[in-house]
Coordinates of C-alpha atoms in Angstrom, one line a residue:
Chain A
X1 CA -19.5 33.3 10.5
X2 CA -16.4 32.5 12.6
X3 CA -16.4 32.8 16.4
X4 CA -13.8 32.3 19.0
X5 CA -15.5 32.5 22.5
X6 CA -12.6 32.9 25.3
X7 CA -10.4 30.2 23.5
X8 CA -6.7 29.6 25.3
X9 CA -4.3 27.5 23.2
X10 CA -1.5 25.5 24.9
X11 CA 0.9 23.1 22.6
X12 CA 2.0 20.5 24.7
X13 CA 5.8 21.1 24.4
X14 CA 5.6 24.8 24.3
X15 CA 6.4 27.7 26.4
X16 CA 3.2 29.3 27.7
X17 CA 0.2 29.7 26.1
X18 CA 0.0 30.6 22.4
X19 CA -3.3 32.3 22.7
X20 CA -5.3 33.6 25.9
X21 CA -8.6 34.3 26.1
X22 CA -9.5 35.3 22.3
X23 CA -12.9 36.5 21.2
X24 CA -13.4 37.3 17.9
X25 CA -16.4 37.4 15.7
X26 CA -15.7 37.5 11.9
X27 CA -18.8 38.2 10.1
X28 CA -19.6 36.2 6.6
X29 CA -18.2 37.9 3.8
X30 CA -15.6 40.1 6.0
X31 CA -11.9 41.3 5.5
X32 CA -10.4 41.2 8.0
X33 CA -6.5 41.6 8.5
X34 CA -4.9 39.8 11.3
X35 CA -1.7 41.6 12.4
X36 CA 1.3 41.4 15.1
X37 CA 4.6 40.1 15.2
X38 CA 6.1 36.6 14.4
X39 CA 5.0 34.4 17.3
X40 CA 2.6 36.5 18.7
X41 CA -0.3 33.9 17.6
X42 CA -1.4 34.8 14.3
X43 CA -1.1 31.5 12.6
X44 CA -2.5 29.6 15.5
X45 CA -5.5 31.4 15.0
X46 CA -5.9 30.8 11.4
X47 CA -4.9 26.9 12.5
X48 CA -7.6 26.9 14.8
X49 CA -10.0 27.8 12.3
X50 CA -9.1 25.2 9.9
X51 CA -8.9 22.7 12.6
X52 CA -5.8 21.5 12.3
X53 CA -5.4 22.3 16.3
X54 CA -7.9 22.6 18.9
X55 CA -8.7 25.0 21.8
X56 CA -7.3 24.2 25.1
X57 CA -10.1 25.8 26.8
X58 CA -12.8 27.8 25.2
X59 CA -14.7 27.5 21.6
X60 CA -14.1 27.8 17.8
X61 CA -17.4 28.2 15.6
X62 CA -17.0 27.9 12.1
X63 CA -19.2 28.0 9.2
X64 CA -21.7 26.1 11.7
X65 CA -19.3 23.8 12.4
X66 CA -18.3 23.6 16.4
X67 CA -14.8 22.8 18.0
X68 CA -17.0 21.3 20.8
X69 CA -18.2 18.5 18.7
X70 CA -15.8 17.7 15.6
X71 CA -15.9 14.6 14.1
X72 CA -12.9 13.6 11.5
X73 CA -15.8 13.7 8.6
X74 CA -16.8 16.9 10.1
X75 CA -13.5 18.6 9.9
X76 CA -12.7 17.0 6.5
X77 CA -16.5 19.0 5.3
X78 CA -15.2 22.2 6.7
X79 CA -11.9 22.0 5.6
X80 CA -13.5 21.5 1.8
X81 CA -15.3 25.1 2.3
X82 CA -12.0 26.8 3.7
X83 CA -9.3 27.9 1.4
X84 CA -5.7 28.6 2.7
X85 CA -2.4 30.1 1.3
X86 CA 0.7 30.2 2.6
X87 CA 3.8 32.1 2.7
X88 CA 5.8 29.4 0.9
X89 CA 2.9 29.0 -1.6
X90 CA 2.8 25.1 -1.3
X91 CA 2.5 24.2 -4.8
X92 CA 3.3 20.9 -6.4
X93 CA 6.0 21.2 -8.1
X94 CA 5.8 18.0 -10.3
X95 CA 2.7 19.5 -12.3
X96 CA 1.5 22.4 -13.9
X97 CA -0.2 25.2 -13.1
X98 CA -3.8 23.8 -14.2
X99 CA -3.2 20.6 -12.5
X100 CA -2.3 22.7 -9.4
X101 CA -5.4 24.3 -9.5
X102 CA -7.5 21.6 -10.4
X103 CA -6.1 19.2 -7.9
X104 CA -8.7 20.1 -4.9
X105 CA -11.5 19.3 -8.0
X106 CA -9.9 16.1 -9.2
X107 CA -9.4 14.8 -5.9
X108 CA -13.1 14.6 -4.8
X109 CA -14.7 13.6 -8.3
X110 CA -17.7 15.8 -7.8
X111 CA -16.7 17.5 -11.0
X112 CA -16.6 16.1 -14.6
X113 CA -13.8 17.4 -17.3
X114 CA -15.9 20.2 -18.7
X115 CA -17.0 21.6 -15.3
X116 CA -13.0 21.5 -14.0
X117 CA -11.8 22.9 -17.2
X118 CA -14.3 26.0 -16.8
X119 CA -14.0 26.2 -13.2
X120 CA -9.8 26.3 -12.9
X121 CA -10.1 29.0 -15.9
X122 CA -12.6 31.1 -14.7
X123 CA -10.0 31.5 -11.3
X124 CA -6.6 31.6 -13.5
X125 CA -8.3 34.4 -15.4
X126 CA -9.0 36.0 -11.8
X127 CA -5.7 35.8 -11.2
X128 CA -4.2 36.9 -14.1
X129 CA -2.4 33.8 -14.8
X130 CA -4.3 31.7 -17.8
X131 CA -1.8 32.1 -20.1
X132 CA 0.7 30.6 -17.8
X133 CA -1.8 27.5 -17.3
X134 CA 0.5 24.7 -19.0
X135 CA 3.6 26.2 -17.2
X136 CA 5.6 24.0 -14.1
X137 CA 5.9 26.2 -10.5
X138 CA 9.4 26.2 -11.1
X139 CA 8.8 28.7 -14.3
X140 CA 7.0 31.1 -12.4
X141 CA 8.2 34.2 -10.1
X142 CA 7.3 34.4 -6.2
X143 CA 4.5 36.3 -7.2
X144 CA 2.8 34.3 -10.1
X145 CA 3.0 31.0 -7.3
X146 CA 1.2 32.7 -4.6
X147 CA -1.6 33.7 -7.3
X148 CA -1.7 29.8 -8.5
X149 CA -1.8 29.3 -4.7
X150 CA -4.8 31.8 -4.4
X151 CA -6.5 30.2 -7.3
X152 CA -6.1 27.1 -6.1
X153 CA -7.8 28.0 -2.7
X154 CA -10.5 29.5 -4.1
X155 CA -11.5 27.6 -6.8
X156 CA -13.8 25.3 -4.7
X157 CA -15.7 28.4 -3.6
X158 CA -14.5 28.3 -0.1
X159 CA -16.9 30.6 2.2
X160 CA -13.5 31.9 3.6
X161 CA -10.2 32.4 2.9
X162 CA -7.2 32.3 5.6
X163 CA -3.9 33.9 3.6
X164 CA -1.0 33.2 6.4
X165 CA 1.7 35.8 5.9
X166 CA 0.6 35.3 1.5
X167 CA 3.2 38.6 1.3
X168 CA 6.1 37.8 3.2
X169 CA 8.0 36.3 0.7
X170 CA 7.2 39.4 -1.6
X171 CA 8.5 42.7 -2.7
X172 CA 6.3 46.0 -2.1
X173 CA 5.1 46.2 -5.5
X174 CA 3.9 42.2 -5.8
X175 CA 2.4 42.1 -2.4
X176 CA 0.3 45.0 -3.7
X177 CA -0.9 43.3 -6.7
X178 CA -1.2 40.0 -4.3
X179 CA -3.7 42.1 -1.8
X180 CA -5.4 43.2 -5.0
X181 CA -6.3 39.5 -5.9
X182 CA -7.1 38.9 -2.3
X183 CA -9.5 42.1 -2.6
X184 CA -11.4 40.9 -5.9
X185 CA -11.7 37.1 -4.1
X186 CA -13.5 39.1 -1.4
X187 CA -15.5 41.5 -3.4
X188 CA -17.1 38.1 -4.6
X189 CA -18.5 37.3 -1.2
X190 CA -15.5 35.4 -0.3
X191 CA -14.9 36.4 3.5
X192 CA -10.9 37.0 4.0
X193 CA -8.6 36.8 7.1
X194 CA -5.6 37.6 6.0
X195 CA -2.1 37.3 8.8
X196 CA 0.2 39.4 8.2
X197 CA 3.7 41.7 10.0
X198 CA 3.5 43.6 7.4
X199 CA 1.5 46.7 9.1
X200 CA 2.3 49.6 6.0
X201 CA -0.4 46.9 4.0
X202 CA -2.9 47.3 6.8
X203 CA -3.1 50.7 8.3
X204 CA -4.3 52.9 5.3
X205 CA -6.5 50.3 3.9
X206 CA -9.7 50.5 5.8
X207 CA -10.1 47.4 6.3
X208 CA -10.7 46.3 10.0
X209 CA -7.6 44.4 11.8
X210 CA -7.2 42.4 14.7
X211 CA -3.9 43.1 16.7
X212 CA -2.4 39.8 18.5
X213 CA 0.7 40.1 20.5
X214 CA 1.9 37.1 23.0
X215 CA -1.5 35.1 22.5
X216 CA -4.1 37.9 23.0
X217 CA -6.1 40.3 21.3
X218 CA -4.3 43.8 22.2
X219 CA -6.6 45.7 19.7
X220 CA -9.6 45.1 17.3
X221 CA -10.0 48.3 15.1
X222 CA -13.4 48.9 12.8
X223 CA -13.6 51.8 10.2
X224 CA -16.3 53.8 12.4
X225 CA -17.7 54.5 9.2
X226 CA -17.7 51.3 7.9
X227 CA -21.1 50.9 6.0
X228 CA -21.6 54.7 6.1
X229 CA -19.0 55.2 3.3
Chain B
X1 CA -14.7 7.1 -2.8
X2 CA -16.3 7.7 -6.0
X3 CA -14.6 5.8 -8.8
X4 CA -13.9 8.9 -11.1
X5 CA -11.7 9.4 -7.5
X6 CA -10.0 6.1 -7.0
X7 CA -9.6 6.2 -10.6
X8 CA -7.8 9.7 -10.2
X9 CA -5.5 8.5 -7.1
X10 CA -4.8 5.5 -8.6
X11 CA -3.1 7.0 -11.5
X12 CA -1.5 9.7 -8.6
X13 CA 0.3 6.6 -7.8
X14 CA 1.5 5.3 -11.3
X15 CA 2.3 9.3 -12.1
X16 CA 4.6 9.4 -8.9
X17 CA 6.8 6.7 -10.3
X18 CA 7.0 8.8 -13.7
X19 CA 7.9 11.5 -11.7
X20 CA 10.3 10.4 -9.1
X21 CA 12.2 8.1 -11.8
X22 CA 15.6 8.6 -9.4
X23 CA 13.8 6.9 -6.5
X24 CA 11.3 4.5 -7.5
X25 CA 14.9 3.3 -9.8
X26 CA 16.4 2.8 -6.1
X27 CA 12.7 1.5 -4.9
X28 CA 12.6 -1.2 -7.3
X29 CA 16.2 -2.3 -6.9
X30 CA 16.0 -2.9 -3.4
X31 CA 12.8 -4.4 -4.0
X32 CA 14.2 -6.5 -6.6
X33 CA 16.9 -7.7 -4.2
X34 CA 15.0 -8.4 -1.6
X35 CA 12.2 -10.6 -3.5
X36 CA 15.3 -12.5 -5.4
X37 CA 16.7 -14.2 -2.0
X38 CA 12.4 -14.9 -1.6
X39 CA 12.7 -16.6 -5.0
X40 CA 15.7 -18.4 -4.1
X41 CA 14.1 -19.6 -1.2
X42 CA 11.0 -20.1 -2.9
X43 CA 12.9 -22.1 -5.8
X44 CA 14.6 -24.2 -3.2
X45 CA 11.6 -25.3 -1.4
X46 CA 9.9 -25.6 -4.5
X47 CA 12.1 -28.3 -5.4
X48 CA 12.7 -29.8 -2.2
X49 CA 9.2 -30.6 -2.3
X50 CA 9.2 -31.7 -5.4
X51 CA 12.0 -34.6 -4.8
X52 CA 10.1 -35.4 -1.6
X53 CA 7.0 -36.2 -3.5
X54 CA 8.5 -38.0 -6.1
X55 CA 9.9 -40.4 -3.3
X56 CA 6.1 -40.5 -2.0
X57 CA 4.9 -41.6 -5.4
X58 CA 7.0 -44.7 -4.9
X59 CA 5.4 -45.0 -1.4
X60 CA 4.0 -48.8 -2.3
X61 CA 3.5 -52.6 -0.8
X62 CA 4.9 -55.1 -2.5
X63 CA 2.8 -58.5 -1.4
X64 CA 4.9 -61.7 -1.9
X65 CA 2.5 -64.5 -2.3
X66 CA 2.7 -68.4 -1.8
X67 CA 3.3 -71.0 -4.0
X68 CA 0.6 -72.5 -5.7
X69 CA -2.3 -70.1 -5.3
X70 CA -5.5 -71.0 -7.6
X71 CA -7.2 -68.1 -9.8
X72 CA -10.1 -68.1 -7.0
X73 CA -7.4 -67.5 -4.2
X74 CA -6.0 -64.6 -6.2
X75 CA -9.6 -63.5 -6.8
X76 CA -10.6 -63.4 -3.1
X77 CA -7.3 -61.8 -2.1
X78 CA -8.2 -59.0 -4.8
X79 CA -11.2 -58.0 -3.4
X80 CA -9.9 -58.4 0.1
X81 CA -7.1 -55.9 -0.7
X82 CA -9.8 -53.5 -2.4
X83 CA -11.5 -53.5 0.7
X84 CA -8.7 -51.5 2.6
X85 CA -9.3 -47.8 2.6
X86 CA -5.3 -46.9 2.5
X87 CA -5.5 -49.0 -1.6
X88 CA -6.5 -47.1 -4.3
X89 CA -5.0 -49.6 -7.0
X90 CA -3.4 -52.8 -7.0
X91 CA -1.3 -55.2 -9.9
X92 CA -0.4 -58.7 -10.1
X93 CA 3.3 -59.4 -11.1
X94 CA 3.4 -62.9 -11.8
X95 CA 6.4 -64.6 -11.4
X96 CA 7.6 -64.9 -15.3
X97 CA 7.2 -60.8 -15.4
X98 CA 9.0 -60.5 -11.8
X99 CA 12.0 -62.7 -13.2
X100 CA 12.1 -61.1 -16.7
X101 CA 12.5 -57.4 -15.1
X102 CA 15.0 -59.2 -12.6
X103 CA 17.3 -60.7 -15.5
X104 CA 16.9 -57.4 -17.7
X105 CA 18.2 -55.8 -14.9
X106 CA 21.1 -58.2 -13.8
X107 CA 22.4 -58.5 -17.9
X108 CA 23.4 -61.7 -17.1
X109 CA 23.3 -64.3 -19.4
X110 CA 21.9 -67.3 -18.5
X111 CA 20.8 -66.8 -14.9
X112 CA 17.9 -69.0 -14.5
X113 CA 20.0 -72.1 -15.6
X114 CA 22.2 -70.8 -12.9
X115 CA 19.9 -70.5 -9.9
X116 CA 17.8 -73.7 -11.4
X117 CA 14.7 -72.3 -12.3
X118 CA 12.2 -69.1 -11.4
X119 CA 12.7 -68.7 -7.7
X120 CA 10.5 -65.5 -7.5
X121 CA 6.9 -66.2 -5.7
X122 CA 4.1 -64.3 -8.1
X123 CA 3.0 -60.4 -6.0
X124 CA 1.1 -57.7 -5.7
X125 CA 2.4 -54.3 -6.1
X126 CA 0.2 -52.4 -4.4
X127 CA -0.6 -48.6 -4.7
X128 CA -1.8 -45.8 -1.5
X129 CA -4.3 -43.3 -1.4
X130 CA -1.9 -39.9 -1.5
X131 CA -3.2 -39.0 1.6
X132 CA -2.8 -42.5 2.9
X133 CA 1.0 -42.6 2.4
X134 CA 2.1 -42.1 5.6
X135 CA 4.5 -44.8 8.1
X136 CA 1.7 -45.2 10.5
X137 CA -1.1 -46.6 7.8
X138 CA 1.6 -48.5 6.1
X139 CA 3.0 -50.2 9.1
X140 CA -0.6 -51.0 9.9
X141 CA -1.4 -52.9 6.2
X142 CA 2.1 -54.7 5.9
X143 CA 0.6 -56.0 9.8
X144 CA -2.6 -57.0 8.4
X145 CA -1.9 -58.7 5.2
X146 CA 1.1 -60.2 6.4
X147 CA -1.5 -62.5 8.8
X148 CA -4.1 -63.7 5.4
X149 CA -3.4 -67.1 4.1
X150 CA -2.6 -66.1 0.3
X151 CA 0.6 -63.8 1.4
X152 CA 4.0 -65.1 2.1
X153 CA 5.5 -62.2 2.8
X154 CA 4.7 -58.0 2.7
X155 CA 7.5 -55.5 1.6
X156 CA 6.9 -51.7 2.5
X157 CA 10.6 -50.6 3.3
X158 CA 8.7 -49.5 6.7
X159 CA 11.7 -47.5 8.2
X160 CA 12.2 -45.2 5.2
X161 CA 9.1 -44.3 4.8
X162 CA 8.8 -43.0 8.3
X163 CA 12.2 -41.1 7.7
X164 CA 10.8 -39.7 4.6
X165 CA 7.6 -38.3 6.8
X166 CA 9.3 -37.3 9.8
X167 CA 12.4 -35.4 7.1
X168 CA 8.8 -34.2 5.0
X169 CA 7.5 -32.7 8.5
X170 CA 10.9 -31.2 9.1
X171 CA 10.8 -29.2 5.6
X172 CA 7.4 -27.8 5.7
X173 CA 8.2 -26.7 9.2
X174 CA 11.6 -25.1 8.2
X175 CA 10.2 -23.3 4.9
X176 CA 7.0 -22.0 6.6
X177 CA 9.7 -20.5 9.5
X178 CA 12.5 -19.0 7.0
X179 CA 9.5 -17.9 4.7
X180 CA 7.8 -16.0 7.6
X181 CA 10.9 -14.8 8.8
X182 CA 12.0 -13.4 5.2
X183 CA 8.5 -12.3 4.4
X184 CA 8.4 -9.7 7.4
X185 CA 12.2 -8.4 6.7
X186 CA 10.9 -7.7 3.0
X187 CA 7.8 -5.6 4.6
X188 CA 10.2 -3.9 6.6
X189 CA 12.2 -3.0 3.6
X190 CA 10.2 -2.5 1.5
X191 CA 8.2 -0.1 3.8
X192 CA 11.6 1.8 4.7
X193 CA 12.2 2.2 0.8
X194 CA 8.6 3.6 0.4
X195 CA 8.9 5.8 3.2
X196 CA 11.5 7.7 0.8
X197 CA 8.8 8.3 -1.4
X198 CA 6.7 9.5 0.9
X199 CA 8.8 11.7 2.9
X200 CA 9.5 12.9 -0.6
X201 CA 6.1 13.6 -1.5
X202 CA 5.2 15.7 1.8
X203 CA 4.0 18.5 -0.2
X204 CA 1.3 16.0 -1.6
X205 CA 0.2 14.9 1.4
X206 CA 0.2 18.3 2.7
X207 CA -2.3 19.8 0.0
X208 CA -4.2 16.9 0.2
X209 CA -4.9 17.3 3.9
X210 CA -5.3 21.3 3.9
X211 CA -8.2 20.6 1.1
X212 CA -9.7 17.9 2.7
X213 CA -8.5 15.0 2.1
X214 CA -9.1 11.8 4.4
X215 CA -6.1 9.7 5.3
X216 CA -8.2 7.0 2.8
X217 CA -7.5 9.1 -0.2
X218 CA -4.3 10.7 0.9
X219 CA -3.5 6.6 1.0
X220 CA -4.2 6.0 -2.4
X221 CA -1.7 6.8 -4.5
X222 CA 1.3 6.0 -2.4
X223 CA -0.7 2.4 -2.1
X224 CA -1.0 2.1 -5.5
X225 CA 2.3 2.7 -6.3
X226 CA 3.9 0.9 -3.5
X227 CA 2.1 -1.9 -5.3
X228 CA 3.2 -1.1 -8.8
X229 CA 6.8 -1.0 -7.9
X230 CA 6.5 -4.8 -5.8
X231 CA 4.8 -5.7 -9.1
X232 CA 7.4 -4.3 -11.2
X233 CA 10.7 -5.8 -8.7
X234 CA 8.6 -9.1 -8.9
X235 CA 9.0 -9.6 -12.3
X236 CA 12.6 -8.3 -12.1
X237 CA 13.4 -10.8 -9.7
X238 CA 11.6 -13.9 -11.4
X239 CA 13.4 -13.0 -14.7
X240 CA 16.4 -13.3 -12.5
X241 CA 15.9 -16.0 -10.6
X242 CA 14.5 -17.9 -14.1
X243 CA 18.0 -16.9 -15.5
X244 CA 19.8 -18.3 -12.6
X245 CA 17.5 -21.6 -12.5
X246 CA 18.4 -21.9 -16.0
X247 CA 22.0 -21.5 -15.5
X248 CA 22.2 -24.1 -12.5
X249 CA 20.6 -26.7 -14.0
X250 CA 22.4 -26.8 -17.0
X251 CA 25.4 -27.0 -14.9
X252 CA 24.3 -29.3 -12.5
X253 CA 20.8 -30.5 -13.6
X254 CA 17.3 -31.8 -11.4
X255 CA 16.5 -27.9 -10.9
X256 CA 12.9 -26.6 -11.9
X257 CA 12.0 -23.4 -12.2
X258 CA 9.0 -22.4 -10.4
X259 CA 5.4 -23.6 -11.8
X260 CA 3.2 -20.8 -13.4
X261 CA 1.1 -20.8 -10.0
X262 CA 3.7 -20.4 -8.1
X263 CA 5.0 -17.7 -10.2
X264 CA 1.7 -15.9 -10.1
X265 CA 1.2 -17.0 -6.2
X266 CA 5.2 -15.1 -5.9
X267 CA 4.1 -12.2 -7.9
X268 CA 0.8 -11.7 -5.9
X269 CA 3.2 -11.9 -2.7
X270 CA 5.0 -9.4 -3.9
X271 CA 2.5 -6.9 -4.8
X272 CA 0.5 -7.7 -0.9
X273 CA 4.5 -7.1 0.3
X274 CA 4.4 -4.0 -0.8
X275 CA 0.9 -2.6 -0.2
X276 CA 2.0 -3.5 3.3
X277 CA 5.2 -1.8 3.4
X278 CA 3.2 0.9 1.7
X279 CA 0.5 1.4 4.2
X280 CA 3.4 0.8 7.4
X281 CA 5.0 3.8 6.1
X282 CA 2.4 6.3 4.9
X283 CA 0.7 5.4 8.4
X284 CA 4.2 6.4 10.2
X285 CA 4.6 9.5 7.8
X286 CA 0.8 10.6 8.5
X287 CA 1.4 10.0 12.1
X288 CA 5.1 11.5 12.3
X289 CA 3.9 15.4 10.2
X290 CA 0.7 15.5 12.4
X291 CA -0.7 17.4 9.4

């Protein structure tokens, strides 16, 4: 579960505050789409989360984990159960697709050869993108990095995935099949908060969004017939 | 760290210099550079201490003794002279040897028909304790045996030794100054040349934060490789510096090339050199992104 209880966020050589007053509850296993224009605070949200930055005022919970009493091992333990994507997909460029994937694995040792090898296939085949597992990120298109990016997130079962803008580098037609990923992630148990400006994804989806303009929460809209359906 | 980890981030490091071939090329070279005017230094001081302890090695008293000594004088000023904690060893030159190495080294021809006889008293040449070869103790034994009955007189070429020590003193001082002083302007190359790997490698140190990564492992492989390229300069340079070594003293002759422990103590250097540049920089990079 992720809760923001009347969090304000200053940045010390900014103009104003980035976010006022926020509540939000996400509950485990959610989608949740977090929408509004570039600037309006969508990213310092999903920053907050993975605690990179820190309330000015106010409190993050995540996952059980407190803004009110972090400790550097602390945030390192959540940030191994949080998986992120970016716009600009972030891969490394100097390795293939598999070792992209695999690198969150590697780097912690917890996993033998065997356990990797099934692990980063079992997500590439998610994704759609085994067959392209010996390529280089410079072979692929936009579209095939931000699904190495997405498997890459996920593949150390994170209880949540934050997707900054994963679309806005994307035609129509990929960001669909992107949001179609991001949707079988979910349907997993993976909870999703997903930023985007892109409102045509949002509105007929469903899903519930959370509207930020200028730092605060303008709108926070539920499908009244959410678990009805 | 587990050591399936280190393992893994240690071979990051080794991988980065496959993979960055156009920068760990300029890495190295400036590296190289830097560590050959360390080896020149090194090579000098090396054998500047070298010549100054072959001049200690002839750090000795030469005891002129009186005519007409019996064996049981000689005897009692032996064990005398053993007695003294600056001797470690001592040798009797008698008279017939001291005037045999004199006319050998004159080449003249009839010399002692000349001068009318042997007019050199029998001695004692009289070897220090290597820590004992200093003006001070010296001084103090030439004063001391020059008062017992057996001696006639007590050579120590006093005021060169204390030259010696006081121009000794001045070179350690001097090569401990110039080797501190080139020591930190090779960490601060070294750890601005690194710092173009790093800043390179952002997108590595990036991911590695986002999933977790502590600064200790997001460390590791630009350590390691920082360490690899010193390693890899070092042995550039001392190839280099061998070559030029070889060169001068055929030309000129007298110049060593450094011992095999001071090779391994340079190389060693080297590689600390550059885990310190290494850690400078990725600490300033880490600091700097505030990711």
């Amino acid at each position: 579960m992720i809760k923001f209880f009347h969090v304000n966020k200053s940045y010390r050589n900014g103009d104003g505050a980035a976010l006022s007053d926020v509540n939000i509850t996400i509950d485990d296993g959610e989608f949740v789409y977090l929408i509004g224009p570039s600037g309006a605070g969508k990213t310092t949200i999903l920053k907050l989360i993975h605690m990179e930055e820190f309330p000015t005022d106010g409190e993050v919970i995540v996952g059980g984990f407190t803004t009110a009493a972090m400790t550097r091992k602390k945030i390192l333990t959540l940030r191994r159960r949080v998986g992120v994507v970016f716009q600009d997909f972030r891969l490394l460029k100097d390795r293939s697709v598999f070792e992209n994937v695999a690198f969150p694995l590697r780097l912690f040792g917890e996993f033998n050869p065997v356990q990797i090898q099934e692990r980063v296939d079992h997500v590439l085949n998610q994704v759609g993108l085994l067959h392209k597992a010996d390529r280089l990120p410079t072979e692929l298109s936009g579209g095939q990095a931000q699904r190495v990016a997405l498997a890459r997130a996920v593949v150390n079962h994170p209880f949540v995935l934050l997707a900054d803008e994963p679309t806005a580098n994307l035609d129509p037609k990929t960001s669909e099949e992107i949001i179609q990923i991001i949707r079988r992630i979910h349907a997993e148990g993976t909870a999703v908060l997903l930023a985007t400006h892109k409102m045509e994804l949002v509105y007929n989806s469903g899903e519930r969004y959370v509207r930020v303009d200028r730092g605060t929460i303008v709108e926070d809209w539920v499908d009244p017939l959410r678990g009805v359906k | 760290m587990k050591p399936r980890t280190l393992r893994y981030l240690a071979l990051e490091g080794a991988r980065g210099i496959k993979r960055h071939r156009g920068l760990t090329f300029t890495a190295v070279i400036t590296m190289t550079a830097s560590l050959l005017v360390l080896g020149v230094f090194l090579v000098t001081s090396y054998n500047v201490r070298r010549a100054i302890k072959n001049l200690e090695s002839r750090k000795e008293v030469m005891v002129y003794l009186k005519d007409g000594l019996q064996p049981s004088d000689l005897t009692m000023f032996e064990n005398r002279a053993k007695l003294q904690p600056a001797v470690q060893s001592l040798a009797f030159i008698s008279r017939e040897e001291a005037w045999n190495e004199f006319s050998q080294s004159m080449k003249v021809e009839g010399l002692q028909e000349a001068v009318g006889g042997n007019p050199l008293p029998d001695a004692y040449r009289i070897e220090l304790k290597p820590e004992r070869r200093n003006a001070f103790t010296i001084n103090a034994l030439t004063q001391e045996m020059s008062g017992w009955d057996e001696v006639d007189e007590v050579f120590s070429g006093g005021e060169w030794v204390g030259r010696l020590d006081n121009f000794a003193k001045s070179v350690l001082l001097f090569t401990a100054a110039i080797g501190i002083a080139i020591g930190l302007s090779i960490i601060a190359i070294v750890s601005n040349t690194v710092r173009l790997t790093v800043v390179a490698r952002q997108d590595l140190i990036h991911i590695m934060r986002v999933v977790g990564a502590s600064e200790g492992f997001i460390r590791v492989p630009f350590l390691s490789e920082g360490v690899l390229q010193a390693f890899i300069a070092a042995l550039l340079a001392l190839a280099g510096l061998y070559g030029t070594t070889e060169f001068v003293s055929a030309r000129f002759g007298g110049v060593q090339f450094l011992s095999p422990l001071w090779c391994f103590g340079f190389l060693s250097l080297a590689m600390l050199l550059g885990f310190l540049g290494s850690a400078f920089s990725v600490r300033h990079v880490l600091r700097q992104a505030n990711i």
